Short mmCIF file of C-alpha atoms and ligand atoms in Angstrom, two decimals:
data_model
loop_
_atom_site.label_atom_id
_atom_site.label_comp_id
_atom_site.label_asym_id
_atom_site.label_seq_id
_atom_site.Cartn_x
_atom_site.Cartn_y
_atom_site.Cartn_z
CA UNK A 6 12.82 -6.04 9.29
CA UNK A 7 12.44 -5.04 12.76
CA UNK A 8 10.01 -2.75 14.22
CA UNK A 9 10.20 -0.72 17.67
CA UNK A 10 7.68 -0.27 20.25
CA UNK A 11 8.26 2.72 22.57
CA UNK A 12 7.66 0.70 26.00
CA UNK A 13 7.97 3.41 28.27
CA UNK A 14 4.50 3.28 29.85
CA UNK A 15 1.20 2.37 28.25
CA UNK A 16 -0.47 -0.29 26.28
CA UNK A 17 2.44 -1.78 24.26
CA UNK A 18 1.96 -5.97 23.76
CA UNK A 19 -1.20 -5.77 21.23
CA UNK A 20 1.06 -3.78 18.97
CA UNK A 21 3.53 -6.55 19.37
CA UNK A 22 0.67 -9.06 18.33
CA UNK A 23 -0.46 -6.92 15.31
CA UNK A 24 2.96 -6.43 14.06
CA UNK A 25 3.64 -10.13 14.08
CA UNK A 26 0.49 -10.66 12.47
CA UNK A 27 1.80 -8.84 9.68
CA UNK A 28 5.43 -10.87 9.67
CA UNK A 29 7.19 -8.47 11.35
CA UNK A 30 9.77 -8.32 14.09
CA UNK A 31 9.34 -6.04 16.90
CA UNK A 32 11.26 -5.27 19.76
CA UNK A 33 11.00 -2.68 22.90
CA UNK A 34 12.83 0.41 22.95
CA UNK A 35 13.25 2.03 26.41
CA UNK A 36 16.49 3.63 25.63
CA UNK A 37 18.43 5.14 22.58
CA UNK A 38 20.20 2.43 21.63
CA UNK A 39 17.37 0.09 21.39
CA UNK A 40 16.83 2.18 18.04
CA UNK A 41 19.95 0.75 16.64
CA UNK A 42 19.11 -1.65 13.30
CA UNK A 43 15.08 -0.68 13.62
CA UNK A 44 12.93 0.75 10.43
CA UNK A 45 10.02 2.30 11.83
CA UNK A 46 8.51 2.87 15.66
CA UNK A 47 5.35 2.53 16.99
CA UNK A 48 4.38 4.93 19.83
CA UNK A 49 1.48 3.16 21.88
CA UNK A 50 -1.52 4.65 23.94
CA UNK A 51 -1.24 5.53 27.73
CA UNK A 52 -0.71 8.76 29.31
CA UNK A 53 0.94 11.54 27.51
CA UNK A 54 1.79 13.44 30.40
CA UNK A 55 4.03 10.35 31.74
CA UNK A 56 5.12 9.52 28.72
CA UNK A 57 6.61 12.69 27.71
CA UNK A 58 8.60 12.85 31.19
CA UNK A 59 10.11 9.43 30.18
CA UNK A 60 10.99 10.42 27.45
CA UNK A 61 13.50 13.10 28.74
CA UNK A 62 14.13 10.83 31.61
CA UNK A 63 15.33 8.20 29.28
CA UNK A 64 16.94 10.69 26.92
CA UNK A 65 15.13 9.53 24.15
CA UNK A 66 14.31 13.30 23.05
CA UNK A 67 16.64 13.70 20.22
CA UNK A 68 17.27 10.17 19.42
CA UNK A 69 13.44 9.87 18.58
CA UNK A 70 13.35 12.92 16.68
CA UNK A 71 16.54 11.87 14.42
CA UNK A 72 14.77 8.23 14.01
CA UNK A 73 11.61 9.98 12.51
CA UNK A 74 13.74 11.80 10.53
CA UNK A 75 14.69 8.66 8.68
CA UNK A 76 12.09 6.10 9.31
CA UNK A 77 8.12 5.93 9.69
CA UNK A 78 6.57 6.35 13.12
CA UNK A 79 3.18 5.34 13.80
CA UNK A 80 1.39 6.53 16.71
CA UNK A 81 -2.05 5.62 18.56
CA UNK A 82 -3.85 8.04 20.88
CA UNK A 83 -0.97 9.03 23.38
CA UNK A 84 1.39 8.15 20.93
CA UNK A 85 -0.30 10.82 18.50
CA UNK A 86 -0.15 13.50 21.07
CA UNK A 87 3.50 12.91 21.45
CA UNK A 88 4.14 13.05 17.74
CA UNK A 89 1.84 16.66 17.59
CA UNK A 90 3.66 20.04 16.56
CA UNK A 91 1.44 21.27 19.38
CA UNK A 92 -0.76 20.07 22.34
CA UNK A 93 -3.20 22.32 23.80
CA UNK A 94 -1.35 21.09 27.63
CA UNK A 95 1.34 22.44 28.84
CA UNK A 96 1.89 19.29 30.55
CA UNK A 97 2.93 17.51 27.55
CA UNK A 98 6.11 18.45 25.62
CA UNK A 99 5.81 16.84 22.10
CA UNK A 100 7.99 15.35 19.59
CA UNK A 101 6.85 17.53 16.60
CA UNK A 102 6.92 14.55 14.30
CA UNK A 103 3.31 15.65 12.55
CA UNK A 104 2.45 18.97 11.86
CA UNK A 105 -1.00 18.94 13.87
CA UNK A 106 -2.29 20.57 16.79
CA UNK A 107 -4.10 18.16 19.37
CA UNK A 108 -6.22 18.57 22.49
CA UNK A 109 -6.14 15.96 25.06
CA UNK A 110 -9.41 14.20 26.44
CA UNK A 111 -11.56 16.29 24.14
CA UNK A 112 -13.94 13.38 23.81
CA UNK A 113 -14.57 12.96 27.35
CA UNK A 114 -13.42 10.77 29.89
CA UNK A 115 -12.90 6.94 30.10
CA UNK A 116 -16.65 6.08 30.49
CA UNK A 117 -17.65 8.03 27.09
CA UNK A 118 -15.16 5.74 25.47
CA UNK A 119 -16.47 4.20 22.29
CA UNK A 120 -15.96 2.17 19.34
CA UNK A 121 -17.17 3.27 15.83
CA UNK A 122 -17.15 1.63 12.78
CA UNK A 123 -15.60 4.45 10.40
CA UNK A 124 -14.55 4.53 6.75
CA UNK A 125 -10.93 5.80 5.52
CA UNK A 126 -9.90 6.91 2.61
CA UNK A 127 -6.40 6.26 1.03
CA UNK A 128 -4.51 6.26 -2.55
CA UNK A 129 -7.77 6.06 -3.91
CA UNK A 130 -9.06 3.34 -1.96
CA UNK A 131 -11.88 3.18 0.83
CA UNK A 132 -12.45 0.79 3.68
CA UNK A 133 -13.75 0.24 6.85
CA UNK A 134 -13.17 -0.77 10.03
CA UNK A 135 -13.76 -0.18 14.03
CA UNK A 136 -12.35 2.29 16.13
CA UNK A 137 -12.03 2.42 19.54
CA UNK A 138 -11.52 5.83 21.24
CA UNK A 139 -10.31 5.69 24.91
CA UNK A 140 -9.85 9.56 26.65
CA UNK A 141 -8.97 10.13 22.65
CA UNK A 142 -7.30 13.26 21.71
CA UNK A 143 -8.74 15.42 19.08
CA UNK A 144 -6.93 17.00 16.04
CA UNK A 145 -8.02 20.48 16.33
CA UNK A 146 -5.78 21.40 13.08
CA UNK A 147 -3.39 19.77 10.41
CA UNK A 148 -0.35 21.59 8.03
CA UNK A 149 -0.93 21.57 4.51
CA UNK A 150 0.92 18.56 3.83
CA UNK A 151 -1.25 16.46 6.39
CA UNK A 152 -3.13 14.02 4.62
CA UNK A 153 -6.77 13.37 6.51
CA UNK A 154 -7.45 9.42 5.97
CA UNK A 155 -10.64 9.65 8.04
CA UNK A 156 -12.70 11.88 10.22
CA UNK A 157 -15.41 11.68 13.05
CA UNK A 158 -17.78 14.36 14.29
CA UNK A 159 -16.06 16.93 11.98
CA UNK A 160 -12.67 16.02 12.98
CA UNK A 161 -9.51 14.00 11.43
CA UNK A 162 -8.81 10.47 13.59
CA UNK A 163 -6.45 9.14 11.14
CA UNK A 164 -3.49 11.16 9.26
CA UNK A 165 -0.57 10.55 7.39
CA UNK A 166 2.50 13.06 7.26
CA UNK A 167 5.29 12.05 5.08
CA UNK A 168 5.75 8.49 6.05
CA UNK A 169 4.29 9.20 9.69
CA UNK A 170 0.75 8.19 10.65
CA UNK A 171 -1.08 9.26 13.94
CA UNK A 172 -4.58 8.12 15.01
CA UNK A 173 -6.61 9.25 17.69
CA UNK A 174 -8.05 5.47 18.32
CA UNK A 175 -6.38 2.48 19.01
CA UNK A 176 -6.25 -0.28 15.99
CA UNK A 177 -4.37 -2.80 18.00
CA UNK A 178 -7.56 -3.28 20.38
CA UNK A 179 -9.70 -4.29 17.63
CA UNK A 180 -7.12 -6.54 15.79
CA UNK A 181 -6.91 -3.88 12.89
CA UNK A 182 -3.73 -4.37 11.19
CA UNK A 183 -4.42 -1.93 8.17
CA UNK A 184 -2.61 1.08 9.82
CA UNK A 185 0.66 -0.31 11.01
CA UNK A 186 0.84 -2.29 7.39
CA UNK A 187 0.47 1.34 5.84
CA UNK A 188 3.27 2.48 7.97
CA UNK A 189 5.26 0.10 7.57
CA UNK A 190 5.13 -2.41 5.00
CA UNK A 191 7.41 -0.98 2.03
CA UNK A 192 9.31 1.10 4.30
CA UNK A 193 11.08 4.01 2.14
CA UNK A 194 13.56 5.34 4.47
CA UNK A 195 14.19 9.01 3.67
CA UNK A 196 18.00 9.40 3.44
CA UNK A 197 17.84 13.03 3.77
CA UNK A 198 17.70 14.39 7.08
CA UNK A 199 15.34 17.24 7.52
N1 LIG B 23 -6.11 10.70 27.89
C1 LIG B 23 -4.57 10.10 27.34
C2 LIG B 23 -3.74 11.23 27.29
O1 LIG B 23 -4.04 12.12 27.17
C3 LIG B 23 -4.45 9.47 25.88
C4 LIG B 23 -5.43 8.18 26.03
C5 LIG B 23 -5.13 6.92 25.45
O2 LIG B 23 -4.09 6.91 25.10
N2 LIG B 23 -5.88 5.76 25.10
O3 LIG B 23 -2.69 10.99 27.62
#
């Protein structure tokens, strides 16, 4: 099974490492044809304003939306911002993959970056792991079918909807494989496009 990592700008290398740890192949996605043959996609952290522009420049907007109609997408930090339905910042044009409203940089600047040990709940199980937040977005609201897997300071930090997962933190920086596993192991593709 091959998973793509969107490599337009930002922090990709450690996502490849996590996917390899899980025994998955991974390839860089920079143009629409790179999505062929893939069964999942990671949208990494970085600068969401830049990635938003590059998505359009590389003609990836519609191909990414169509891909997400069938296959799972995992977004971390800026990746989550790009997956949102709405971003409270007009400089980002999100893809609308997750029914969440997000505010960029809502937990403060780079110097307010933090690593917290948080507990997550999913399918009746709980687990704890370190979560590193770097100029993290805040999830201000979620849709009725958005499942909150974990929270911090009263806001969701990990959400799941359909087959997609969005995280405000960077699991790849702490070597946390759990969320990639959750998103991509036992992939069930949605045969009916929305
Ligand atoms: N603050 C960045 C943005 O809004 C996200 C930071 C990150 O991905 N670590 O794009």
